[in-house]
PDB file of C-alpha atoms and ligand atoms in Angstrom:
ATOM      1  CA  MET J 111     124.863  82.338 116.105  1.00 92.00           C
ATOM      2  CA  ARG J 112     122.841  80.004 113.998  1.00 96.00           C
ATOM      3  CA  VAL J 113     119.128  80.487 113.342  1.00 97.00           C
ATOM      4  CA  VAL J 114     117.140  77.401 112.396  1.00 98.00           C
ATOM      5  CA  VAL J 115     113.633  77.811 110.995  1.00 98.00           C
ATOM      6  CA  GLU J 116     111.628  74.657 110.373  1.00 97.00           C
ATOM      7  CA  ASN J 117     108.282  74.296 108.708  1.00 97.00           C
ATOM      8  CA  LEU J 118     107.363  77.895 109.472  1.00 98.00           C
ATOM      9  CA  SER J 119     103.961  79.144 108.379  1.00 97.00           C
ATOM     10  CA  ARG J 120     102.150  82.338 109.195  1.00 98.00           C
ATOM     11  CA  SER J 121      98.676  83.342 108.072  1.00 97.00           C
ATOM     12  CA  PHE J 122      96.690  86.522 108.514  1.00 96.00           C
ATOM     13  CA  GLY J 123      93.050  85.505 108.318  1.00 94.00           C
ATOM     14  CA  SER J 124      92.729  83.320 105.255  1.00 93.00           C
ATOM     15  CA  SER J 125      95.871  84.643 103.566  1.00 94.00           C
ATOM     16  CA  LYS J 126      98.953  82.477 103.909  1.00 95.00           C
ATOM     17  CA  VAL J 127     101.948  84.768 104.071  1.00 96.00           C
ATOM     18  CA  LEU J 128     104.711  82.282 104.952  1.00 97.00           C
ATOM     19  CA  ARG J 129     104.349  78.697 103.755  1.00 96.00           C
ATOM     20  CA  ASP J 130     106.267  75.782 105.257  1.00 96.00           C
ATOM     21  CA  LEU J 131     109.529  77.667 105.270  1.00 97.00           C
ATOM     22  CA  ASP J 132     112.752  75.828 106.146  1.00 97.00           C
ATOM     23  CA  LEU J 133     115.847  78.004 106.505  1.00 97.00           C
ATOM     24  CA  THR J 134     119.153  77.741 108.328  1.00 97.00           C
ATOM     25  CA  LEU J 135     120.934  81.060 108.716  1.00 96.00           C
ATOM     26  CA  GLU J 136     124.627  80.976 109.587  1.00 95.00           C
ATOM     27  CA  PRO J 137     126.991  83.699 110.823  1.00 95.00           C
ATOM     28  CA  GLY J 138     127.676  86.141 107.992  1.00 95.00           C
ATOM     29  CA  ILE J 139     125.293  88.380 106.091  1.00 96.00           C
ATOM     30  CA  THR J 140     122.150  86.898 104.600  1.00 97.00           C
ATOM     31  CA  GLY J 141     120.092  89.048 102.267  1.00 96.00           C
ATOM     32  CA  ILE J 142     116.379  88.368 101.878  1.00 97.00           C
ATOM     33  CA  LEU J 143     115.309  89.414  98.431  1.00 96.00           C
ATOM     34  CA  GLY J 144     111.724  89.390  97.259  1.00 93.00           C
ATOM     35  CA  PRO J 145     108.974  91.533  95.767  1.00 92.00           C
ATOM     36  CA  ASN J 146     106.488  93.620  97.783  1.00 93.00           C
ATOM     37  CA  GLY J 147     104.288  91.329  99.823  1.00 94.00           C
ATOM     38  CA  ALA J 148     106.644  88.316  99.622  1.00 95.00           C
ATOM     39  CA  GLY J 149     106.709  87.980 103.415  1.00 96.00           C
ATOM     40  CA  LYS J 150     110.120  89.499 104.232  1.00 97.00           C
ATOM     41  CA  THR J 151     108.858  91.775 107.003  1.00 97.00           C
ATOM     42  CA  THR J 152     106.680  89.003 108.398  1.00 97.00           C
ATOM     43  CA  LEU J 153     109.700  86.679 108.560  1.00 98.00           C
ATOM     44  CA  LEU J 154     111.889  89.286 110.279  1.00 98.00           C
ATOM     45  CA  ARG J 155     109.133  90.152 112.766  1.00 97.00           C
ATOM     46  CA  ILE J 156     108.840  86.486 113.660  1.00 98.00           C
ATOM     47  CA  LEU J 157     112.625  86.138 114.077  1.00 98.00           C
ATOM     48  CA  SER J 158     112.619  89.253 116.293  1.00 97.00           C
ATOM     49  CA  THR J 159     109.926  87.640 118.507  1.00 97.00           C
ATOM     50  CA  ALA J 160     107.565  90.559 117.770  1.00 96.00           C
ATOM     51  CA  LEU J 161     105.148  88.214 115.984  1.00 97.00           C
ATOM     52  CA  ALA J 162     104.265  84.592 116.719  1.00 97.00           C
ATOM     53  CA  PRO J 163     104.254  82.015 113.939  1.00 97.00           C
ATOM     54  CA  SER J 164     101.043  80.138 113.092  1.00 97.00           C
ATOM     55  CA  LYS J 165     103.034  76.914 112.943  1.00 97.00           C
ATOM     56  CA  GLY J 166     106.625  75.689 112.889  1.00 97.00           C
ATOM     57  CA  SER J 167     109.732  75.923 115.006  1.00 97.00           C
ATOM     58  CA  ILE J 168     112.399  78.623 115.308  1.00 97.00           C
ATOM     59  CA  LYS J 169     115.646  78.319 117.204  1.00 97.00           C
ATOM     60  CA  VAL J 170     117.910  81.314 117.688  1.00 97.00           C
ATOM     61  CA  GLY J 171     121.328  80.173 118.836  1.00 93.00           C
ATOM     62  CA  GLY J 172     119.669  77.106 120.344  1.00 92.00           C
ATOM     63  CA  TRP J 173     116.954  79.122 122.125  1.00 97.00           C
ATOM     64  CA  ASP J 174     113.492  77.951 121.172  1.00 97.00           C
ATOM     65  CA  LEU J 175     111.146  80.870 120.438  1.00 97.00           C
ATOM     66  CA  SER J 176     108.097  78.821 121.390  1.00 96.00           C
ATOM     67  CA  SER J 177     108.911  79.150 125.111  1.00 97.00           C
ATOM     68  CA  PRO J 178     108.799  82.451 127.068  1.00 97.00           C
ATOM     69  CA  HIS J 179     112.262  81.756 128.480  1.00 97.00           C
ATOM     70  CA  GLY J 180     113.635  81.036 125.003  1.00 97.00           C
ATOM     71  CA  ARG J 181     112.167  84.285 123.680  1.00 97.00           C
ATOM     72  CA  THR J 182     113.694  86.300 126.536  1.00 96.00           C
ATOM     73  CA  GLU J 183     117.121  84.796 125.940  1.00 96.00           C
ATOM     74  CA  ALA J 184     116.832  85.386 122.177  1.00 96.00           C
ATOM     75  CA  ARG J 185     115.747  89.020 122.723  1.00 95.00           C
ATOM     76  CA  ARG J 186     118.847  89.627 124.811  1.00 94.00           C
ATOM     77  CA  ARG J 187     120.980  88.624 121.856  1.00 95.00           C
ATOM     78  CA  LEU J 188     119.266  90.327 118.951  1.00 96.00           C
ATOM     79  CA  GLY J 189     119.040  93.805 117.487  1.00 96.00           C
ATOM     80  CA  TYR J 190     116.146  94.689 115.225  1.00 96.00           C
ATOM     81  CA  LEU J 191     115.517  97.482 112.770  1.00 95.00           C
ATOM     82  CA  PRO J 192     111.799  97.315 111.883  1.00 94.00           C
ATOM     83  CA  GLN J 193     110.676  98.417 108.418  1.00 90.00           C
ATOM     84  CA  GLU J 194     108.786 101.213 110.131  1.00 86.00           C
ATOM     85  CA  VAL J 195     110.268 102.362 113.409  1.00 82.00           C
ATOM     86  CA  GLY J 196     107.869 103.907 115.893  1.00 82.00           C
ATOM     87  CA  TYR J 197     110.034 106.789 117.127  1.00 82.00           C
ATOM     88  CA  TYR J 198     109.326 109.034 120.049  1.00 85.00           C
ATOM     89  CA  PRO J 199     109.473 112.296 118.094  1.00 82.00           C
ATOM     90  CA  ARG J 200     110.479 114.459 121.066  1.00 88.00           C
ATOM     91  CA  PHE J 201     113.410 112.252 122.024  1.00 95.00           C
ATOM     92  CA  THR J 202     116.807 113.329 120.840  1.00 96.00           C
ATOM     93  CA  VAL J 203     118.917 110.880 118.842  1.00 97.00           C
ATOM     94  CA  PHE J 204     121.035 110.196 121.926  1.00 97.00           C
ATOM     95  CA  GLN J 205     118.003 109.693 124.190  1.00 97.00           C
ATOM     96  CA  LEU J 206     116.368 107.226 121.794  1.00 96.00           C
ATOM     97  CA  VAL J 207     119.469 105.090 121.343  1.00 96.00           C
ATOM     98  CA  ASP J 208     120.172 105.292 125.097  1.00 97.00           C
ATOM     99  CA  TYR J 209     116.589 104.241 125.848  1.00 95.00           C
ATOM    100  CA  ILE J 210     116.942 101.135 123.693  1.00 95.00           C
ATOM    101  CA  ALA J 211     120.288 100.406 125.371  1.00 96.00           C
ATOM    102  CA  ILE J 212     118.546 100.554 128.774  1.00 96.00           C
ATOM    103  CA  LEU J 213     115.920  98.074 127.535  1.00 94.00           C
ATOM    104  CA  LYS J 214     118.830  95.919 126.410  1.00 93.00           C
ATOM    105  CA  GLU J 215     119.923  95.759 130.080  1.00 93.00           C
ATOM    106  CA  LEU J 216     123.088  97.813 129.718  1.00 94.00           C
ATOM    107  CA  ASP J 217     123.022  98.920 133.342  1.00 93.00           C
ATOM    108  CA  ASP J 218     126.368 100.660 133.761  1.00 96.00           C
ATOM    109  CA  ARG J 219     125.610 104.254 132.796  1.00 97.00           C
ATOM    110  CA  GLY J 220     129.129 105.252 131.753  1.00 97.00           C
ATOM    111  CA  GLU J 221     129.695 102.130 129.673  1.00 97.00           C
ATOM    112  CA  ARG J 222     126.200 102.441 128.165  1.00 97.00           C
ATOM    113  CA  HIS J 223     126.745 106.056 127.141  1.00 97.00           C
ATOM    114  CA  ARG J 224     130.049 105.097 125.556  1.00 97.00           C
ATOM    115  CA  ARG J 225     128.296 102.443 123.488  1.00 97.00           C
ATOM    116  CA  VAL J 226     125.505 104.834 122.548  1.00 98.00           C
ATOM    117  CA  ARG J 227     128.058 107.348 121.267  1.00 97.00           C
ATOM    118  CA  THR J 228     129.886 104.616 119.338  1.00 96.00           C
ATOM    119  CA  ALA J 229     126.660 103.453 117.663  1.00 96.00           C
ATOM    120  CA  ILE J 230     125.642 107.023 116.755  1.00 97.00           C
ATOM    121  CA  ASP J 231     129.119 107.663 115.376  1.00 95.00           C
ATOM    122  CA  ALA J 232     128.992 104.432 113.334  1.00 93.00           C
ATOM    123  CA  VAL J 233     125.982 105.752 111.409  1.00 93.00           C
ATOM    124  CA  GLY J 234     127.511 109.212 111.010  1.00 93.00           C
ATOM    125  CA  LEU J 235     125.048 111.074 113.238  1.00 95.00           C
ATOM    126  CA  SER J 236     127.361 112.430 115.957  1.00 97.00           C
ATOM    127  CA  ALA J 237     126.771 115.993 114.803  1.00 97.00           C
ATOM    128  CA  VAL J 238     123.012 115.681 115.379  1.00 97.00           C
ATOM    129  CA  ALA J 239     123.056 113.473 118.508  1.00 97.00           C
ATOM    130  CA  GLY J 240     121.426 116.258 120.540  1.00 97.00           C
ATOM    131  CA  LYS J 241     118.693 116.999 117.994  1.00 97.00           C
ATOM    132  CA  ARG J 242     115.118 115.841 118.337  1.00 96.00           C
ATOM    133  CA  ILE J 243     114.237 112.995 116.011  1.00 93.00           C
ATOM    134  CA  LYS J 244     111.247 114.835 114.563  1.00 91.00           C
ATOM    135  CA  THR J 245     113.617 117.451 113.111  1.00 93.00           C
ATOM    136  CA  LEU J 246     115.660 114.898 111.138  1.00 92.00           C
ATOM    137  CA  SER J 247     115.298 113.864 107.496  1.00 90.00           C
ATOM    138  CA  GLY J 248     113.882 110.438 106.583  1.00 88.00           C
ATOM    139  CA  GLY J 249     117.301 108.983 105.753  1.00 89.00           C
ATOM    140  CA  MET J 250     118.733 110.261 109.044  1.00 91.00           C
ATOM    141  CA  ARG J 251     115.876 108.641 110.967  1.00 91.00           C
ATOM    142  CA  ARG J 252     116.643 105.393 109.175  1.00 91.00           C
ATOM    143  CA  ARG J 253     120.210 105.715 110.460  1.00 92.00           C
ATOM    144  CA  VAL J 254     118.980 106.325 114.008  1.00 94.00           C
ATOM    145  CA  GLY J 255     117.112 103.037 113.548  1.00 94.00           C
ATOM    146  CA  ILE J 256     120.331 101.303 112.544  1.00 94.00           C
ATOM    147  CA  ALA J 257     122.157 102.814 115.546  1.00 96.00           C
ATOM    148  CA  GLN J 258     119.568 101.495 118.017  1.00 96.00           C
ATOM    149  CA  ALA J 259     119.739  98.049 116.396  1.00 96.00           C
ATOM    150  CA  ILE J 260     123.513  97.762 116.859  1.00 96.00           C
ATOM    151  CA  VAL J 261     123.946  99.556 120.196  1.00 96.00           C
ATOM    152  CA  ALA J 262     123.955  96.459 122.395  1.00 95.00           C
ATOM    153  CA  ASP J 263     126.358  94.545 120.133  1.00 93.00           C
ATOM    154  CA  PRO J 264     123.811  91.858 119.152  1.00 96.00           C
ATOM    155  CA  GLU J 265     124.820  88.391 118.014  1.00 96.00           C
ATOM    156  CA  LEU J 266     121.817  88.391 115.676  1.00 97.00           C
ATOM    157  CA  LEU J 267     121.124  91.577 113.763  1.00 97.00           C
ATOM    158  CA  LEU J 268     117.797  91.815 111.897  1.00 97.00           C
ATOM    159  CA  LEU J 269     117.501  94.743 109.503  1.00 96.00           C
ATOM    160  CA  ASP J 270     114.333  95.330 107.506  1.00 96.00           C
ATOM    161  CA  GLU J 271     115.241  97.423 104.463  1.00 94.00           C
ATOM    162  CA  PRO J 272     118.153  99.178 106.124  1.00 93.00           C
ATOM    163  CA  THR J 273     119.147 101.025 102.944  1.00 91.00           C
ATOM    164  CA  GLY J 274     115.641 102.313 102.145  1.00 86.00           C
ATOM    165  CA  GLY J 275     115.825 106.094 101.825  1.00 84.00           C
ATOM    166  CA  LEU J 276     119.609 106.301 102.177  1.00 87.00           C
ATOM    167  CA  ASP J 277     121.554 108.407  99.684  1.00 89.00           C
ATOM    168  CA  PRO J 278     124.366 106.713  97.705  1.00 90.00           C
ATOM    169  CA  GLU J 279     127.127 107.825 100.075  1.00 90.00           C
ATOM    170  CA  GLN J 280     125.226 106.636 103.139  1.00 87.00           C
ATOM    171  CA  ARG J 281     124.447 103.332 101.410  1.00 90.00           C
ATOM    172  CA  MET J 282     128.147 102.831 100.892  1.00 91.00           C
ATOM    173  CA  ARG J 283     128.867 103.734 104.540  1.00 88.00           C
ATOM    174  CA  PHE J 284     126.169 101.309 105.619  1.00 91.00           C
ATOM    175  CA  ARG J 285     127.801  98.544 103.600  1.00 92.00           C
ATOM    176  CA  GLN J 286     131.156  99.261 105.233  1.00 90.00           C
ATOM    177  CA  LEU J 287     129.546  99.263 108.668  1.00 89.00           C
ATOM    178  CA  ILE J 288     127.716  95.990 108.125  1.00 91.00           C
ATOM    179  CA  THR J 289     130.767  94.285 106.690  1.00 90.00           C
ATOM    180  CA  SER J 290     132.857  95.410 109.664  1.00 87.00           C
ATOM    181  CA  LEU J 291     130.204  94.144 112.100  1.00 84.00           C
ATOM    182  CA  SER J 292     129.584  90.811 110.507  1.00 72.00           C
ATOM    183  CA  ALA J 293     132.748  88.887 111.306  1.00 75.00           C
ATOM    184  CA  ASP J 294     131.317  86.875 114.170  1.00 82.00           C
ATOM    185  CA  ARG J 295     127.613  87.556 114.032  1.00 93.00           C
ATOM    186  CA  THR J 296     124.547  86.682 112.020  1.00 96.00           C
ATOM    187  CA  VAL J 297     123.101  89.566 110.045  1.00 96.00           C
ATOM    188  CA  VAL J 298     119.805  89.170 108.216  1.00 97.00           C
ATOM    189  CA  LEU J 299     118.699  92.050 106.036  1.00 96.00           C
ATOM    190  CA  SER J 300     115.811  92.473 103.654  1.00 96.00           C
ATOM    191  CA  THR J 301     116.177  94.586 100.574  1.00 92.00           C
ATOM    192  CA  HIS J 302     114.811  95.301  97.122  1.00 88.00           C
ATOM    193  CA  LEU J 303     118.232  96.335  95.911  1.00 88.00           C
ATOM    194  CA  VAL J 304     120.057  93.499  94.239  1.00 90.00           C
ATOM    195  CA  GLU J 305     123.177  95.692  94.433  1.00 88.00           C
ATOM    196  CA  ASP J 306     123.040  95.534  98.237  1.00 88.00           C
ATOM    197  CA  ILE J 307     123.170  91.762  98.001  1.00 91.00           C
ATOM    198  CA  ALA J 308     125.998  91.759  95.479  1.00 88.00           C
ATOM    199  CA  ALA J 309     127.970  94.224  97.616  1.00 87.00           C
ATOM    200  CA  VAL J 310     127.770  92.687 101.081  1.00 92.00           C
ATOM    201  CA  CYS J 311     125.892  89.403 101.382  1.00 95.00           C
ATOM    202  CA  THR J 312     127.551  86.040 101.874  1.00 94.00           C
ATOM    203  CA  SER J 313     124.225  84.306 101.384  1.00 96.00           C
ATOM    204  CA  VAL J 314     120.955  85.188  99.678  1.00 97.00           C
ATOM    205  CA  VAL J 315     117.402  83.951 100.092  1.00 97.00           C
ATOM    206  CA  VAL J 316     114.875  84.697  97.356  1.00 96.00           C
ATOM    207  CA  LEU J 317     111.509  84.819  99.076  1.00 96.00           C
ATOM    208  CA  TRP J 318     108.448  84.519  96.873  1.00 94.00           C
ATOM    209  CA  GLN J 319     104.923  84.250  98.189  1.00 93.00           C
ATOM    210  CA  GLY J 320     106.165  82.972 101.505  1.00 94.00           C
ATOM    211  CA  GLN J 321     108.478  80.314 100.125  1.00 94.00           C
ATOM    212  CA  ALA J 322     112.231  80.276  99.602  1.00 95.00           C
ATOM    213  CA  LEU J 323     112.802  79.858  95.873  1.00 94.00           C
ATOM    214  CA  PHE J 324     116.548  80.003  96.326  1.00 95.00           C
ATOM    215  CA  HIS J 325     119.047  79.949  99.204  1.00 97.00           C
ATOM    216  CA  GLY J 326     122.762  79.978  98.511  1.00 97.00           C
ATOM    217  CA  GLN J 327     125.687  82.212  97.689  1.00 96.00           C
ATOM    218  CA  PRO J 328     125.112  85.230  95.432  1.00 96.00           C
ATOM    219  CA  ALA J 329     127.452  83.697  92.820  1.00 95.00           C
ATOM    220  CA  GLN J 330     125.320  80.535  92.767  1.00 96.00           C
ATOM    221  CA  LEU J 331     122.213  82.642  92.165  1.00 95.00           C
ATOM    222  CA  ARG J 332     123.964  84.408  89.307  1.00 95.00           C
ATOM    223  CA  GLU J 333     124.867  81.043  87.770  1.00 94.00           C
ATOM    224  CA  ARG J 334     121.174  80.196  87.506  1.00 93.00           C
ATOM    225  CA  ALA J 335     120.960  82.684  84.636  1.00 93.00           C
ATOM    226  CA  ASP J 336     123.948  81.334  82.694  1.00 93.00           C
ATOM    227  CA  GLY J 337     122.954  80.891  79.053  1.00 92.00           C
ATOM    228  CA  MET J 338     119.631  82.632  79.630  1.00 92.00           C
ATOM    229  CA  VAL J 339     120.485  86.279  78.966  1.00 93.00           C
ATOM    230  CA  TRP J 340     120.780  87.727  75.468  1.00 92.00           C
ATOM    231  CA  LEU J 341     121.097  90.887  73.467  1.00 91.00           C
ATOM    232  CA  ALA J 342     118.761  90.926  70.473  1.00 89.00           C
ATOM    233  CA  ASP J 343     117.698  93.590  68.012  1.00 86.00           C
ATOM    234  CA  ALA J 344     113.944  93.165  68.402  1.00 83.00           C
ATOM    235  CA  VAL J 345     111.509  92.277  71.188  1.00 82.00           C
ATOM    236  CA  PRO J 346     110.885  88.500  70.906  1.00 79.00           C
ATOM    237  CA  ASP J 347     107.531  86.741  71.528  1.00 78.00           C
ATOM    238  CA  SER J 348     108.939  83.883  73.591  1.00 72.00           C
ATOM    239  CA  ALA J 349     111.046  85.590  76.273  1.00 71.00           C
ATOM    240  CA  LEU J 350     110.176  85.576  79.956  1.00 77.00           C
ATOM    241  CA  LEU J 351     111.266  89.195  80.138  1.00 85.00           C
ATOM    242  CA  SER J 352     112.766  91.705  77.762  1.00 86.00           C
ATOM    243  CA  TRP J 353     113.432  95.402  77.783  1.00 87.00           C
ATOM    244  CA  ARG J 354     115.209  97.949  75.632  1.00 86.00           C
ATOM    245  CA  THR J 355     118.579  99.084  76.993  1.00 84.00           C
ATOM    246  CA  GLU J 356     120.018 102.583  76.829  1.00 83.00           C
ATOM    247  CA  GLU J 357     122.124 101.540  73.815  1.00 83.00           C
ATOM    248  CA  GLY J 358     118.963 100.582  71.898  1.00 84.00           C
ATOM    249  CA  ALA J 359     119.414  96.800  71.929  1.00 87.00           C
ATOM    250  CA  VAL J 360     116.860  94.523  73.601  1.00 89.00           C
ATOM    251  CA  ARG J 361     117.998  92.625  76.677  1.00 90.00           C
ATOM    252  CA  VAL J 362     116.221  89.288  76.833  1.00 90.00           C
ATOM    253  CA  ILE J 363     115.900  86.828  79.710  1.00 91.00           C
ATOM    254  CA  GLY J 364     114.762  83.372  78.655  1.00 88.00           C
ATOM    255  CA  PRO J 365     115.589  80.885  75.910  1.00 87.00           C
ATOM    256  CA  ARG J 366     117.601  82.088  72.902  1.00 89.00           C
ATOM    257  CA  PRO J 367     115.232  84.554  71.185  1.00 87.00           C
ATOM    258  CA  SER J 368     116.677  84.442  67.648  1.00 87.00           C
ATOM    259  CA  ALA J 369     119.631  83.067  65.721  1.00 89.00           C
ATOM    260  CA  ALA J 370     121.241  86.513  65.677  1.00 88.00           C
ATOM    261  CA  ALA J 371     120.929  87.040  69.458  1.00 90.00           C
ATOM    262  CA  VAL J 372     124.215  87.265  71.372  1.00 92.00           C
ATOM    263  CA  ALA J 373     124.621  85.569  74.755  1.00 93.00           C
ATOM    264  CA  ILE J 374     125.823  87.919  77.494  1.00 93.00           C
ATOM    265  CA  GLU J 375     127.113  87.541  81.019  1.00 93.00           C
ATOM    266  CA  PRO J 376     124.164  87.508  83.453  1.00 94.00           C
ATOM    267  CA  THR J 377     123.989  89.863  86.415  1.00 92.00           C
ATOM    268  CA  LEU J 378     122.587  88.976  89.808  1.00 93.00           C
ATOM    269  CA  GLU J 379     119.512  90.992  88.945  1.00 92.00           C
ATOM    270  CA  ASP J 380     118.955  88.918  85.778  1.00 92.00           C
ATOM    271  CA  ALA J 381     119.092  85.769  87.892  1.00 94.00           C
ATOM    272  CA  TYR J 382     116.666  87.190  90.459  1.00 93.00           C
ATOM    273  CA  LEU J 383     114.230  88.124  87.687  1.00 91.00           C
ATOM    274  CA  LEU J 384     114.624  84.700  86.104  1.00 90.00           C
ATOM    275  CA  VAL J 385     114.051  82.801  89.357  1.00 90.00           C
ATOM    276  CA  THR J 386     110.996  84.840  90.344  1.00 89.00           C
ATOM    277  CA  ASN J 387     109.466  84.807  86.857  1.00 84.00           C
ATOM    278  CA  CYS J 388     109.776  81.032  86.616  1.00 77.00           C
ATOM    279  CA  ALA J 389     108.041  80.639  89.986  1.00 67.00           C
ATOM    280  CA  PRO J 390     104.619  79.026  90.221  1.00 60.00           C
ATOM    281  CA  THR J 391     101.753  81.462  90.433  1.00 57.00           C
ATOM    282  CA  ASP J 392      99.664  81.965  93.540  1.00 54.00           C
ATOM    283  CA  ALA J 393      96.844  79.882  92.059  1.00 51.00           C
ATOM    284  CA  GLN J 394      99.221  76.942  91.495  1.00 51.00           C
ATOM    285  CA  LEU J 395     100.380  77.085  95.128  1.00 48.00           C
ATOM    286  CA  ARG J 396      96.939  76.776  96.664  1.00 49.00           C
TER     287      ARG J 396
HETATM  288  N1  ATP A 253      99.282  92.377 110.390  1.00 50.59           N
HETATM  289  C1  ATP A 253      98.850  91.953 109.188  1.00 50.59           C
HETATM  290  N2  ATP A 253      97.553  91.726 108.944  1.00 50.59           N
HETATM  291  C2  ATP A 253      97.124  91.311 107.735  1.00 50.59           C
HETATM  292  N3  ATP A 253      97.919  91.073 106.689  1.00 50.59           N
HETATM  293  C3  ATP A 253      99.222  91.281 106.852  1.00 50.59           C
HETATM  294  C4  ATP A 253      99.772  91.739 108.105  1.00 50.59           C
HETATM  295  N4  ATP A 253     101.104  91.840 107.968  1.00 50.59           N
HETATM  296  C5  ATP A 253     101.368  91.478 106.703  1.00 50.59           C
HETATM  297  N5  ATP A 253     100.268  91.132 106.024  1.00 50.59           N
HETATM  298  C6  ATP A 253     100.203  90.673 104.627  1.00 50.59           C
HETATM  299  O1  ATP A 253     101.230  89.715 104.449  1.00 50.59           O
HETATM  300  C7  ATP A 253     101.828  89.823 103.164  1.00 50.59           C
HETATM  301  C8  ATP A 253     103.329  89.919 103.316  1.00 50.59           C
HETATM  302  O2  ATP A 253     103.640  91.149 103.948  1.00 50.59           O
HETATM  303  P1  ATP A 253     105.106  91.555 104.334  1.00 50.59           P
HETATM  304  O3  ATP A 253     105.023  92.917 104.944  1.00 50.59           O
HETATM  305  O4  ATP A 253     105.728  90.473 105.123  1.00 50.59           O
HETATM  306  O5  ATP A 253     105.800  91.626 102.902  1.00 50.59           O
HETATM  307  P2  ATP A 253     107.227  92.201 102.499  1.00 50.59           P
HETATM  308  O6  ATP A 253     107.927  91.125 101.730  1.00 50.59           O
HETATM  309  O7  ATP A 253     107.923  92.758 103.667  1.00 50.59           O
HETATM  310  O8  ATP A 253     106.834  93.379 101.488  1.00 50.59           O
HETATM  311  P3  ATP A 253     107.526  94.813 101.242  1.00 50.59           P
HETATM  312  O9  ATP A 253     108.619  94.548 100.253  1.00 50.59           O
HETATM  313  O10 ATP A 253     106.433  95.623 100.608  1.00 50.59           O
HETATM  314  O11 ATP A 253     107.985  95.353 102.534  1.00 50.59           O
HETATM  315  C9  ATP A 253     101.168  91.023 102.489  1.00 50.59           C
HETATM  316  O12 ATP A 253     100.185  90.538 101.609  1.00 50.59           O
HETATM  317  C10 ATP A 253     100.532  91.774 103.643  1.00 50.59           C
HETATM  318  O13 ATP A 253      99.368  92.421 103.212  1.00 50.59           O
HETATM  319 MG1   MG A 254     108.592  94.568 104.194  1.00 50.59          MG
END
């Protein structure tokens, strides 16, 4: 389903967290990339209907979130992994996922339990389905959160830092899971890991101080850094960013630092750093 956000703003007191955001999210996997405090969680909370916008319009598959009926219909179709899940510590994994499935109006007990088991299996937690959540590790709890988000087969899946705290093998499993789910649905995930974006996302939004600095395909973001990444032998004065690599050379993002510098192929991370470091400062936005 398509999500259309128009002119969305959200403030907390005098601080403007989202500013006149326009975004159209299509089926596929969209990654929201941005530094701490950029507004990623705020945006996902608004899309999940947990938080109201200060201004602007949001349509989820045609349902308008400004009306109670629209919100109810949208809730029926979405799954949400909050950045911090409020678990019931004494629930077992199965009970928690089943409880969410009940809230999602899966009334047929047999069919619901089948779906609960499928979701728990998809995140590799079948062996601990009967264990209380408080006895699980942080990464396992994160996976319980993913299981409850997917249990009712949502058309819109909102995942706030789904790979936070996952070990490398589980991150890879998560990527496989998300890719297998995404064929006909809209997945929106926030992350700090540019590798997550490169691995699974069909579209990327760079969020910076509540505005979208970039929205397009990952390859288009990478192209932004073409001709802007160099290997030099000394730290230049003029670069936007530079750091010493393991091999001892200095990797430079910005204009050519010296005649001897060698242009290299940019990575997605270079492009992200370039886009966010060229962004106007907070003072300029006010
Ligand atoms: N309920 C709230 N009350 C006051 N300020 C808030 C509230 N929620 C968020 N903020 C502020 O809004 C800004 C954006 O927060 P948000 O959690 O959306 O960022 P984020 O991009 O998810 O960051 P992170 O990468 O750290 O998760 C921050 O400055 C935060 O302090
Ligand atoms: Mg966040």
